[in-house]
Short mmCIF file of N, CA and C and ligand atoms in Angstrom, two decimals:
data_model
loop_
_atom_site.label_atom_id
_atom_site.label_comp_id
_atom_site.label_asym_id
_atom_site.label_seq_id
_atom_site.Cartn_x
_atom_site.Cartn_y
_atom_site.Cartn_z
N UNK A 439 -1.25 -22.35 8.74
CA UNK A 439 -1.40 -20.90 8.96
C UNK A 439 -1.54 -20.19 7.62
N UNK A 440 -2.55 -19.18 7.26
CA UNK A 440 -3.31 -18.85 6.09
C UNK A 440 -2.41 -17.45 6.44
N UNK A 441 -1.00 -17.28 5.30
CA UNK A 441 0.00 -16.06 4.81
C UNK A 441 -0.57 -15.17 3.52
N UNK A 442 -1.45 -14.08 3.89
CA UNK A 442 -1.37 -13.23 3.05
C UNK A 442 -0.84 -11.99 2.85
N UNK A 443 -0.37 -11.81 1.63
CA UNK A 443 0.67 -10.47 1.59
C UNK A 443 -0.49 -9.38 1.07
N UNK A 444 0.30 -8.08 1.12
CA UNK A 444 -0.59 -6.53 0.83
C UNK A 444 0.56 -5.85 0.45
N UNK A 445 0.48 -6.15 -1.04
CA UNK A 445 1.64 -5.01 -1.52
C UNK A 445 1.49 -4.12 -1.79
N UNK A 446 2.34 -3.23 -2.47
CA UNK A 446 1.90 -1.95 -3.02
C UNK A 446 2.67 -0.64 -2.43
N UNK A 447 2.66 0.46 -3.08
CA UNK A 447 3.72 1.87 -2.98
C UNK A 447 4.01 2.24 -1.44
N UNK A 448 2.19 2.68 -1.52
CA UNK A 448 2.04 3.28 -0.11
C UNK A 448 2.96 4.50 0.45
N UNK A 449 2.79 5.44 -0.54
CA UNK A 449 3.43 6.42 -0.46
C UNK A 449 3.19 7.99 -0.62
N UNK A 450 1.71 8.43 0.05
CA UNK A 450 1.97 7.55 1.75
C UNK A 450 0.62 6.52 2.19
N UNK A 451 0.68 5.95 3.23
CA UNK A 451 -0.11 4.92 3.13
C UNK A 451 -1.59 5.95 3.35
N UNK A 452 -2.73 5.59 3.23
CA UNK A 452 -3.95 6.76 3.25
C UNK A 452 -4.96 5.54 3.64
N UNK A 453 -6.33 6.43 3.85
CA UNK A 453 -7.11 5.69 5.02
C UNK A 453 -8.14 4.68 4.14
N UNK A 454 -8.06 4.32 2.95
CA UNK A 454 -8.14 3.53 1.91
C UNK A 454 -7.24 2.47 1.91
N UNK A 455 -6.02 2.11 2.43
CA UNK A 455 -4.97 1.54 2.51
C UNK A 455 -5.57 0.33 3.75
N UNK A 456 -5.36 1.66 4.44
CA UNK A 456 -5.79 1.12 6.22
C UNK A 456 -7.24 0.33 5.73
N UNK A 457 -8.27 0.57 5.52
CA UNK A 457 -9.48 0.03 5.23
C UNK A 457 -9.22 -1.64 4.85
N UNK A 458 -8.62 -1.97 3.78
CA UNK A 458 -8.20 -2.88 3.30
C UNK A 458 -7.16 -3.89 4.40
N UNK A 459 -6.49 -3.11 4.83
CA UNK A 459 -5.89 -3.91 5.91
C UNK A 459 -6.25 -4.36 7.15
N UNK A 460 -7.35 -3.30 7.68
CA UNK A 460 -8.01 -3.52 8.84
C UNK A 460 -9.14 -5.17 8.51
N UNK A 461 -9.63 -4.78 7.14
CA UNK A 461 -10.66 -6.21 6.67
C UNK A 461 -10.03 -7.40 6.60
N UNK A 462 -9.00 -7.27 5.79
CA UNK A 462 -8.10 -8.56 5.45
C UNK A 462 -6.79 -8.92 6.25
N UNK A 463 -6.99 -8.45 7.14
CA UNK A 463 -5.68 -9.11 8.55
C UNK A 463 -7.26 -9.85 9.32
N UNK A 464 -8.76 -9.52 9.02
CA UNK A 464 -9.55 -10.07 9.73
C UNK A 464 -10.04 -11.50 9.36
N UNK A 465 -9.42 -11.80 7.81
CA UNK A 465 -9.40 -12.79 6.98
C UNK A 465 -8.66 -14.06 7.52
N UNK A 466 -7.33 -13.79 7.64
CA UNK A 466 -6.26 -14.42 7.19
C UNK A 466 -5.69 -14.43 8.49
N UNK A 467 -4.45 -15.27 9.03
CA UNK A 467 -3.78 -15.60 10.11
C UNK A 467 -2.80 -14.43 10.14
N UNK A 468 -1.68 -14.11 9.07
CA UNK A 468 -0.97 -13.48 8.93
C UNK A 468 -1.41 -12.52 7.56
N UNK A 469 -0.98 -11.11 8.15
CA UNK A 469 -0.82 -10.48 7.02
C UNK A 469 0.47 -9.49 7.06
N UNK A 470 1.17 -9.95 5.71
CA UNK A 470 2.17 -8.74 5.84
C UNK A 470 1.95 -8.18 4.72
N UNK A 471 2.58 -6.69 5.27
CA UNK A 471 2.56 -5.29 4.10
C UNK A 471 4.08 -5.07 3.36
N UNK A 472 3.40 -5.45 2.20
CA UNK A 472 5.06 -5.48 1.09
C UNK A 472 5.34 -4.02 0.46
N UNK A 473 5.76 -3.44 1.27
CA UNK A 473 6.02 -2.24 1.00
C UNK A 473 7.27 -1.92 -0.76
N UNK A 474 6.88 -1.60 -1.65
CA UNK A 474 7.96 -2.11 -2.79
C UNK A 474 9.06 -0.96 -2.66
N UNK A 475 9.77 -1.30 -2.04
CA UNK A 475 11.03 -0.89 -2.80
C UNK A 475 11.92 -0.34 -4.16
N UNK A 476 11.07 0.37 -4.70
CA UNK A 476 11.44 1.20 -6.16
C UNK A 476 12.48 2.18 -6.02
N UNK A 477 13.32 2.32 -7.24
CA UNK A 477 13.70 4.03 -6.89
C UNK A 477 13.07 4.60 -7.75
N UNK A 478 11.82 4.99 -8.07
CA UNK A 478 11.21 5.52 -8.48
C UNK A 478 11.28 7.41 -7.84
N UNK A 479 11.79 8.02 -8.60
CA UNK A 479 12.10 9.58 -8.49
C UNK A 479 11.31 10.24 -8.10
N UNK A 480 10.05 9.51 -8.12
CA UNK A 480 8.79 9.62 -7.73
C UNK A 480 7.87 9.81 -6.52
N UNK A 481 9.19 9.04 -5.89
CA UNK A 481 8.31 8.56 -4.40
C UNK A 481 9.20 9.59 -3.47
N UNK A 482 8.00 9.97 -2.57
CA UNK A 482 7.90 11.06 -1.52
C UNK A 482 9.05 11.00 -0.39
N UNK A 483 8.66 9.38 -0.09
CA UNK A 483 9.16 8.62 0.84
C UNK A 483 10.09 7.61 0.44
N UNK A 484 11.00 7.36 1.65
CA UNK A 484 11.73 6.03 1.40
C UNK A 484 10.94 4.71 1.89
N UNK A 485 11.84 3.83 1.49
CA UNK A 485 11.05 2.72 1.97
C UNK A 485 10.96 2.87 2.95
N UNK A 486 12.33 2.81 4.04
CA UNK A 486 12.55 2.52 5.21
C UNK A 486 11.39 3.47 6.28
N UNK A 487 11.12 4.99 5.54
CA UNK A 487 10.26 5.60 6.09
C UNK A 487 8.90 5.39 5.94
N UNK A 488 8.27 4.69 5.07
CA UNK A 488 6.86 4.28 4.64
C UNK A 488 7.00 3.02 5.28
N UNK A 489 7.85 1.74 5.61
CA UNK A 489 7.73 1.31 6.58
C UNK A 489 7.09 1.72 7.79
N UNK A 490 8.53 2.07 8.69
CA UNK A 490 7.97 2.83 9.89
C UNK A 490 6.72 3.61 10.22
N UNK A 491 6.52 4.37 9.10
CA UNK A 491 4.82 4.96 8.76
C UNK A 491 3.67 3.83 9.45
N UNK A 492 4.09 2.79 7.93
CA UNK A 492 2.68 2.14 8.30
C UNK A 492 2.68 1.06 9.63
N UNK A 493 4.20 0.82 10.05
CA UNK A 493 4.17 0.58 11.41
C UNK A 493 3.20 0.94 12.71
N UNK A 494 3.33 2.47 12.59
CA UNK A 494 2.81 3.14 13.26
C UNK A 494 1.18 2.99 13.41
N UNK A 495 0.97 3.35 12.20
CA UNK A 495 -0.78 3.36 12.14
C UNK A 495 -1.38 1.91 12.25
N UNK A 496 -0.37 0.80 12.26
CA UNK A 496 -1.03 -0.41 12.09
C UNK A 496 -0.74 -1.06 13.52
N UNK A 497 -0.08 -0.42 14.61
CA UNK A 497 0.59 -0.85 15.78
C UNK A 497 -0.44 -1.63 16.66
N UNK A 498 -1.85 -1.59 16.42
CA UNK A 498 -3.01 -2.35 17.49
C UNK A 498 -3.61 -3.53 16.28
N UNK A 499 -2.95 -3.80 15.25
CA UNK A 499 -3.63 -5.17 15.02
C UNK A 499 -2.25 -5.95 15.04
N UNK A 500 -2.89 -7.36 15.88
CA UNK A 500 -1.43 -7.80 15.97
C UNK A 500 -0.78 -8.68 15.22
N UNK A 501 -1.75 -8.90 13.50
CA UNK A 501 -1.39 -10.33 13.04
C UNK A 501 -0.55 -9.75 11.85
N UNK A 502 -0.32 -7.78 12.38
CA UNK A 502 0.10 -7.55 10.51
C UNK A 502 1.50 -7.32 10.79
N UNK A 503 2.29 -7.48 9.84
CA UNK A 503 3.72 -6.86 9.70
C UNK A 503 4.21 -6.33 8.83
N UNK A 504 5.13 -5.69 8.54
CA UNK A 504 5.45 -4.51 7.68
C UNK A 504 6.86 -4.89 7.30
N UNK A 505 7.32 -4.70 5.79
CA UNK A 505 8.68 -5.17 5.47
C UNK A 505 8.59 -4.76 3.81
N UNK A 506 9.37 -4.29 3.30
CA UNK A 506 10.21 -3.87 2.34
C UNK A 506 10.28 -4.54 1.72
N UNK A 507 10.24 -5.20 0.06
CA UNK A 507 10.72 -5.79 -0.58
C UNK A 507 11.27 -4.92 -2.09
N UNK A 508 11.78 -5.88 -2.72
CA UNK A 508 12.68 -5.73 -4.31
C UNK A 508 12.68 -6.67 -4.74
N UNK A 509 12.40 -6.15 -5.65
CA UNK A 509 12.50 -7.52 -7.10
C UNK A 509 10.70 -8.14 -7.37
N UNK A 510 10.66 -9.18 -7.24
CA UNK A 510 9.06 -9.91 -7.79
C UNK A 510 8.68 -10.06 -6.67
N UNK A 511 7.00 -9.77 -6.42
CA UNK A 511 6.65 -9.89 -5.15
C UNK A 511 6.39 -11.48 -5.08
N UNK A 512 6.26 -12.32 -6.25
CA UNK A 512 6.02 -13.60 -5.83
C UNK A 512 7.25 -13.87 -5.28
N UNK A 513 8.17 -13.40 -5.39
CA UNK A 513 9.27 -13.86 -5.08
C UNK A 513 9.24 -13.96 -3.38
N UNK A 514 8.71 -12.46 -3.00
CA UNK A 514 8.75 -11.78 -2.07
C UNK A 514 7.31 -12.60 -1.06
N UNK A 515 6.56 -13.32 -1.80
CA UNK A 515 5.72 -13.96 -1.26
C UNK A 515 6.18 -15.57 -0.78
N UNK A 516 6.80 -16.11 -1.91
CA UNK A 516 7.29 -17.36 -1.48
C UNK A 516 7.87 -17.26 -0.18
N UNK A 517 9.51 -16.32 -0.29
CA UNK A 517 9.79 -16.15 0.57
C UNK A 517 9.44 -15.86 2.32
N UNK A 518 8.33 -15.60 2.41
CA UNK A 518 7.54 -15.53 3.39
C UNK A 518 6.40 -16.61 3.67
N UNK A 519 6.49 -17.57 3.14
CA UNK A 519 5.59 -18.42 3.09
C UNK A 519 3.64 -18.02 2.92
N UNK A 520 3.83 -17.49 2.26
CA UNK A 520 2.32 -16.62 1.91
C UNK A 520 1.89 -17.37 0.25
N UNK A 521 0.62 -17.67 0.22
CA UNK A 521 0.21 -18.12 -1.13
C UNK A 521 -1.08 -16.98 -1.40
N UNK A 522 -1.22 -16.66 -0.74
CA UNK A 522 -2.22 -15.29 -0.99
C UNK A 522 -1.83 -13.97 -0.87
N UNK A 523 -2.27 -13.20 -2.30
CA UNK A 523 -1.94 -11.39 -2.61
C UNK A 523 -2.83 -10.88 -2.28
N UNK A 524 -2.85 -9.27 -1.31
CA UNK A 524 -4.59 -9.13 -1.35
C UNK A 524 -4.34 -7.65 -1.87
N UNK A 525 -5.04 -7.59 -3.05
CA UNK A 525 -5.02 -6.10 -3.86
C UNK A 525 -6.30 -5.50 -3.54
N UNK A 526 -6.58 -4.07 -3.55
CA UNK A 526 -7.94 -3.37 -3.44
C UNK A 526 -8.38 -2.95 -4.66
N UNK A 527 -9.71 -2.90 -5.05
CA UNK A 527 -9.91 -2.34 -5.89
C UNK A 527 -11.01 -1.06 -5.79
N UNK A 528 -10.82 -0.19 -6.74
CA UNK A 528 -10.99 1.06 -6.35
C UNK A 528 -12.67 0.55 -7.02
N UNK A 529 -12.25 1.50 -8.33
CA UNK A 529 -13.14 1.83 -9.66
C UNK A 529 -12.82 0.75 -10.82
N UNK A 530 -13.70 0.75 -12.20
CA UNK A 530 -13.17 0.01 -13.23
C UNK A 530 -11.55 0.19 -14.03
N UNK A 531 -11.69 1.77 -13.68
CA UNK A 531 -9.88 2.06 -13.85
C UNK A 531 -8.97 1.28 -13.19
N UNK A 532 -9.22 0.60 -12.35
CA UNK A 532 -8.16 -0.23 -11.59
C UNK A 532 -8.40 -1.48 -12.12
N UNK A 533 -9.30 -1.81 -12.47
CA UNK A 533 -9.18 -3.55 -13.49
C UNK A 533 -8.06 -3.92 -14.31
N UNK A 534 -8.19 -3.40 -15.36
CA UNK A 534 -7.20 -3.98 -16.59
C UNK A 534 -5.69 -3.98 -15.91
N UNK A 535 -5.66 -2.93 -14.76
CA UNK A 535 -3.91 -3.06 -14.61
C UNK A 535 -3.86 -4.54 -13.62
N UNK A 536 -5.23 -4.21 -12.43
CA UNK A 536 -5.20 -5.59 -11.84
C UNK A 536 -5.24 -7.15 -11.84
N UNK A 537 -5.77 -7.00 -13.40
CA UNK A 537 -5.83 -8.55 -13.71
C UNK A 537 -4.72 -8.63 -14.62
N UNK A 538 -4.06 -7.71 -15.41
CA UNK A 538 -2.48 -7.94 -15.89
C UNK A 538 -1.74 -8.67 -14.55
N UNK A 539 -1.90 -7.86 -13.73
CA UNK A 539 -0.96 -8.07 -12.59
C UNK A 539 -1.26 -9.62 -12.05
N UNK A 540 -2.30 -10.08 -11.65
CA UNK A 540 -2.88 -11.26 -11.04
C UNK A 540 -2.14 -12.50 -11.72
N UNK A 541 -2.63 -11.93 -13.12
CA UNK A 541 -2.48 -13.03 -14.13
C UNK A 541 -0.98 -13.37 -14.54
N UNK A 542 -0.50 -12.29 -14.10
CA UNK A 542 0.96 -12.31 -14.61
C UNK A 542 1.34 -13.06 -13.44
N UNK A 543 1.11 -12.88 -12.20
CA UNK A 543 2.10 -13.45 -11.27
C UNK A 543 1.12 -15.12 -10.87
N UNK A 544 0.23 -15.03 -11.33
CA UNK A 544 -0.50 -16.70 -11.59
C UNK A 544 0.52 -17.61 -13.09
N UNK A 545 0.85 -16.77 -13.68
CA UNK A 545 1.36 -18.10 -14.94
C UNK A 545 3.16 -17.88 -13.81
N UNK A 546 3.59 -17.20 -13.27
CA UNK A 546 4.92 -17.27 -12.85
C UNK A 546 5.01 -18.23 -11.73
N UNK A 547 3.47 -18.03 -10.63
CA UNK A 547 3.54 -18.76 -9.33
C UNK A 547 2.07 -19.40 -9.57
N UNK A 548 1.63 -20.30 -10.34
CA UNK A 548 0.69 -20.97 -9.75
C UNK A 548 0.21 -21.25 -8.41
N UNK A 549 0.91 -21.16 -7.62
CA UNK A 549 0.35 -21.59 -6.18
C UNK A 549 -0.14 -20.35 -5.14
N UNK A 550 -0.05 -19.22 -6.65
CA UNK A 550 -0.32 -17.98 -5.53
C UNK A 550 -1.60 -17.87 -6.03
N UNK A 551 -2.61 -16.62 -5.33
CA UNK A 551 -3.37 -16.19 -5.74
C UNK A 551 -3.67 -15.15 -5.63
N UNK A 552 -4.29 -14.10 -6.29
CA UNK A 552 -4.39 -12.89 -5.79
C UNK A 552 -6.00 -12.62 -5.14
N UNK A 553 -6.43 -11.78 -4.14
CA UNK A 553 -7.94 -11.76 -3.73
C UNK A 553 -8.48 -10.16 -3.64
N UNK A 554 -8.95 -9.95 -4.46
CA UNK A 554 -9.30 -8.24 -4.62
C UNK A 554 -10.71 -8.22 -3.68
N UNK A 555 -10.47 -6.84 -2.96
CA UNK A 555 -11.07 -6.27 -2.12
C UNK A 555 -11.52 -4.97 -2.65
N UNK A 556 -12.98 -4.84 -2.80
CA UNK A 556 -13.35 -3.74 -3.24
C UNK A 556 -13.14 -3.08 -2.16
N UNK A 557 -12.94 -1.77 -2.59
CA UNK A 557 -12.53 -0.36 -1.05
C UNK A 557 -13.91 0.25 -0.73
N UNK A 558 -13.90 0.51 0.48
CA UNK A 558 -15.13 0.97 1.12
C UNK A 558 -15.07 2.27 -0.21
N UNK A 559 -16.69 2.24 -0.10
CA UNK A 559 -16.60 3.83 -1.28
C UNK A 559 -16.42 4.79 -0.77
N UNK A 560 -16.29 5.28 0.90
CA UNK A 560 -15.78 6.10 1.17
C UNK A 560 -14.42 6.39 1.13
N UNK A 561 -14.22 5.32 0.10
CA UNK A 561 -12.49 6.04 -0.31
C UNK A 561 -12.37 5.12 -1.77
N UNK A 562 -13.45 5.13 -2.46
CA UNK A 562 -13.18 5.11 -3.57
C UNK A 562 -12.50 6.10 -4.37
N UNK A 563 -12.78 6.97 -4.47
CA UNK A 563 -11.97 8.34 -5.19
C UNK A 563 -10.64 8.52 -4.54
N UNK A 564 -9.78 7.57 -3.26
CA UNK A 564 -8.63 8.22 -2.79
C UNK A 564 -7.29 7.47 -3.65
N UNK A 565 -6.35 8.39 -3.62
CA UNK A 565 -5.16 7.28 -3.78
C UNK A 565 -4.04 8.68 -3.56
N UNK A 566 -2.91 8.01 -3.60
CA UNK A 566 -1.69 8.77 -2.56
C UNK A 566 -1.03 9.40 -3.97
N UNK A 567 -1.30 9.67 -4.84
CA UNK A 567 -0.85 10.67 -5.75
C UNK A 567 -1.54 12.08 -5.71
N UNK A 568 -2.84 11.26 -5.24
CA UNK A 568 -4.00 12.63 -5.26
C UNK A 568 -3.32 13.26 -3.67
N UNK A 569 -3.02 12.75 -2.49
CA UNK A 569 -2.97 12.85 -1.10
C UNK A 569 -1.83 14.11 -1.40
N UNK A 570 -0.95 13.71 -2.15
CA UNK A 570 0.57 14.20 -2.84
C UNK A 570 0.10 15.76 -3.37
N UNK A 571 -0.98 15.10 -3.92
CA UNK A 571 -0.97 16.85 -5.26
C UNK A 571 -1.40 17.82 -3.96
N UNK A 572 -2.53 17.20 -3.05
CA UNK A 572 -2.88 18.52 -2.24
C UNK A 572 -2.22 18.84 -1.51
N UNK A 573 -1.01 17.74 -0.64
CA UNK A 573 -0.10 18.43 0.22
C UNK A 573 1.05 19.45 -0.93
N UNK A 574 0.96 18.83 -1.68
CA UNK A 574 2.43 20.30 -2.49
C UNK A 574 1.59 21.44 -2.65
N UNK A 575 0.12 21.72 -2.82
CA UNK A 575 -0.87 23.00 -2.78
C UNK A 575 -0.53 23.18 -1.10
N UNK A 576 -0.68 22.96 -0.33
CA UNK A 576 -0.47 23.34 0.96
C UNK A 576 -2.46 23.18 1.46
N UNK A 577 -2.95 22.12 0.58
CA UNK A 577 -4.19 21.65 1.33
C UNK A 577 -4.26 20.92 2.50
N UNK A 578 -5.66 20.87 3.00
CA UNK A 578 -5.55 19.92 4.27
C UNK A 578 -5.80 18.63 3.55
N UNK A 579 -5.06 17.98 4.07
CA UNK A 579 -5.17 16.19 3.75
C UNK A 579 -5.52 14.99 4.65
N UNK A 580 -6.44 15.79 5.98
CA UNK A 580 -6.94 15.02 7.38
C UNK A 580 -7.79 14.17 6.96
N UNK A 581 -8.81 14.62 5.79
CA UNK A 581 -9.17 13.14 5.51
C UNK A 581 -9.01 12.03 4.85
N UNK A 582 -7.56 12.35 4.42
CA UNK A 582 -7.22 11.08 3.96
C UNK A 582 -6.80 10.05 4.40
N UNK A 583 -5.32 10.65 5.05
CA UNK A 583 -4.69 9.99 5.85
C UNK A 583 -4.42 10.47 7.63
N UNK A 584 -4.05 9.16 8.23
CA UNK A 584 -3.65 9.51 9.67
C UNK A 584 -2.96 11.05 9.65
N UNK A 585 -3.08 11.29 11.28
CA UNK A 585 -2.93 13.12 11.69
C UNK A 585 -1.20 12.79 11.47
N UNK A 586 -0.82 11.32 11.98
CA UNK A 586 0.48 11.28 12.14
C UNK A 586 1.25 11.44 10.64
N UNK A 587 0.56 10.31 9.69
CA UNK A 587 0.88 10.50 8.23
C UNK A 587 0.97 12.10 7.81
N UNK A 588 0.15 12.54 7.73
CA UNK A 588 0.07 14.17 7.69
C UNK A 588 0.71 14.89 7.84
N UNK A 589 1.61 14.77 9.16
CA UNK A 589 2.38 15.87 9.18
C UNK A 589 3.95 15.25 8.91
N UNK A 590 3.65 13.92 8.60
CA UNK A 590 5.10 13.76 8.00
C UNK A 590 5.14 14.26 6.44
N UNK A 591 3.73 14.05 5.86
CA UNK A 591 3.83 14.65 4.40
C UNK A 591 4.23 15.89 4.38
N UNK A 592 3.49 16.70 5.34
CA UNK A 592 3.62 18.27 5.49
C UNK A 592 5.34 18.59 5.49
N UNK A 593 5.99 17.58 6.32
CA UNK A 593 7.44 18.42 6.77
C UNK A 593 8.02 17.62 5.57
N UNK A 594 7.83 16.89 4.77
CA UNK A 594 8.65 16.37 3.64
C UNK A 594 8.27 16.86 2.88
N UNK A 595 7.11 17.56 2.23
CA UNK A 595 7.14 18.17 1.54
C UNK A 595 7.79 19.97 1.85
N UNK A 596 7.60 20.22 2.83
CA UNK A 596 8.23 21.40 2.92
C UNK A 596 9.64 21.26 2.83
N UNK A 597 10.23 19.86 3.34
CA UNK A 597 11.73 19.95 2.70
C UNK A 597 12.61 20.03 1.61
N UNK A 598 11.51 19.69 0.93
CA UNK A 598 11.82 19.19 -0.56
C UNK A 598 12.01 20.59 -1.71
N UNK A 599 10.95 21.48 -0.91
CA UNK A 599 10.77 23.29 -1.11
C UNK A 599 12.03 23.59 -0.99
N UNK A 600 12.42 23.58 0.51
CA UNK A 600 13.73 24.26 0.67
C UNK A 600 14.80 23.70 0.35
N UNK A 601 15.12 22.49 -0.21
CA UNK A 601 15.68 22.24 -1.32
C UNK A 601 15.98 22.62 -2.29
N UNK A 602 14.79 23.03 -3.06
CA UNK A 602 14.55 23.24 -4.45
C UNK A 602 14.44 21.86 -5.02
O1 PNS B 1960 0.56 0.43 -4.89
P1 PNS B 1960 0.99 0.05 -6.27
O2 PNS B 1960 2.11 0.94 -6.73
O3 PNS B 1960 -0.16 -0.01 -7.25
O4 PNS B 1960 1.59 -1.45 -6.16
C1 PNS B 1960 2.11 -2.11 -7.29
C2 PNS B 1960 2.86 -3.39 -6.90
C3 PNS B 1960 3.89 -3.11 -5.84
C4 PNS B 1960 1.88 -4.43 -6.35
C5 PNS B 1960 3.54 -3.94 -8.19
O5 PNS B 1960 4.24 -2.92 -8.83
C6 PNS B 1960 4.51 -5.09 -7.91
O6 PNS B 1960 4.12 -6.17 -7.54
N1 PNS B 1960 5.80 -4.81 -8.09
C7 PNS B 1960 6.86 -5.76 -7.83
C8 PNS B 1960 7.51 -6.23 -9.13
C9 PNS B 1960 6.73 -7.37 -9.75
O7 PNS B 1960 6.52 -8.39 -9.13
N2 PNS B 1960 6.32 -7.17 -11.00
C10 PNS B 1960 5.64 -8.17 -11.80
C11 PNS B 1960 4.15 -8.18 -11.57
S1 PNS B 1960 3.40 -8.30 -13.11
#
């Protein structure tokens, strides 16, 4: 059985995300989504909620699964019995960090590999920092991500307001 993982923030997951997953769960037997686990001060979302997220939007393909990790994703790959990473690639801006990354977790896990997927170009220009800047403007963000994603950005970011 051919285990490939799909890591990455996903925070929040956007329809560039989905693209990549919809192709490469069409690849592979299994695919799971390694949602990373950072505390990055950064992130919108928790894991546990960017889980459940991409739960949601991924609920009609049935080979993918969704799970949280920490620490090294090879780690996080062994553990799952997966020898294949599947990263997207956007633009040439996404190279140099992607083949650091590949290469780094090839001299740690030889037996892994990583398989880059160029992104449909209708979402070449997307990524979930940009999804981020327009929901704190109070833009529409329908074409980025799911209606459902959306309005969880909408009410987390409005919480975060009334916060301060
Ligand atoms: O969506 P992102 O933020 O670009 O994904 C980056 C990710 C999660 C793939 C990367 O940060 C990662 O693999 N982190 C886990 C820690 C790790 O294994 N680091 C060593 C790789 S060089």
């Amino acid at each position: 059985m051919k285990v490939a993982i799909y890591p990455g923030s996903f925070d929040p997951i956007t329809y560039g995300h989905l693209d990549i997953i919809k192709r490469s769960a069409r690849m592979f037997d299994k695919l799971i989504i390694g949602v990373l686990n950072n505390c990055s001060k950064t992130a919108l979302f928790t894991s546990s909620e960017r889980v459940t997220m991409i739960q949601s939007v991924t609920k009609s393909i049935p080979n993918v699964e969704v799970k949280s990790f920490d620490g090294l994703l090879i780690d996080f790959a062994h553990k799952n019995q997966a020898d294949i990473i599947v990263r997207g690639l956007r633009a040439i801006t996404d190279f140099e960090y992607e083949l650091q990354l590949s290469q780094t977790n090839k001299v740690i896990a030889p037996n892994i590999d990583t398989v880059f997927l160029t992104t449909n170009l209708k979402y070449s220009y997307l990524s979930s920092s940009i999804v981020k800047e327009i929901a704190r403007y109070q833009g529409d963000i329908s074409a980025f991500v799911d209606e459902s994603v959306a309005l969880l950005v909408k009410e987390k970011i409005a919480k975060k307001h009334q916060e301060g």
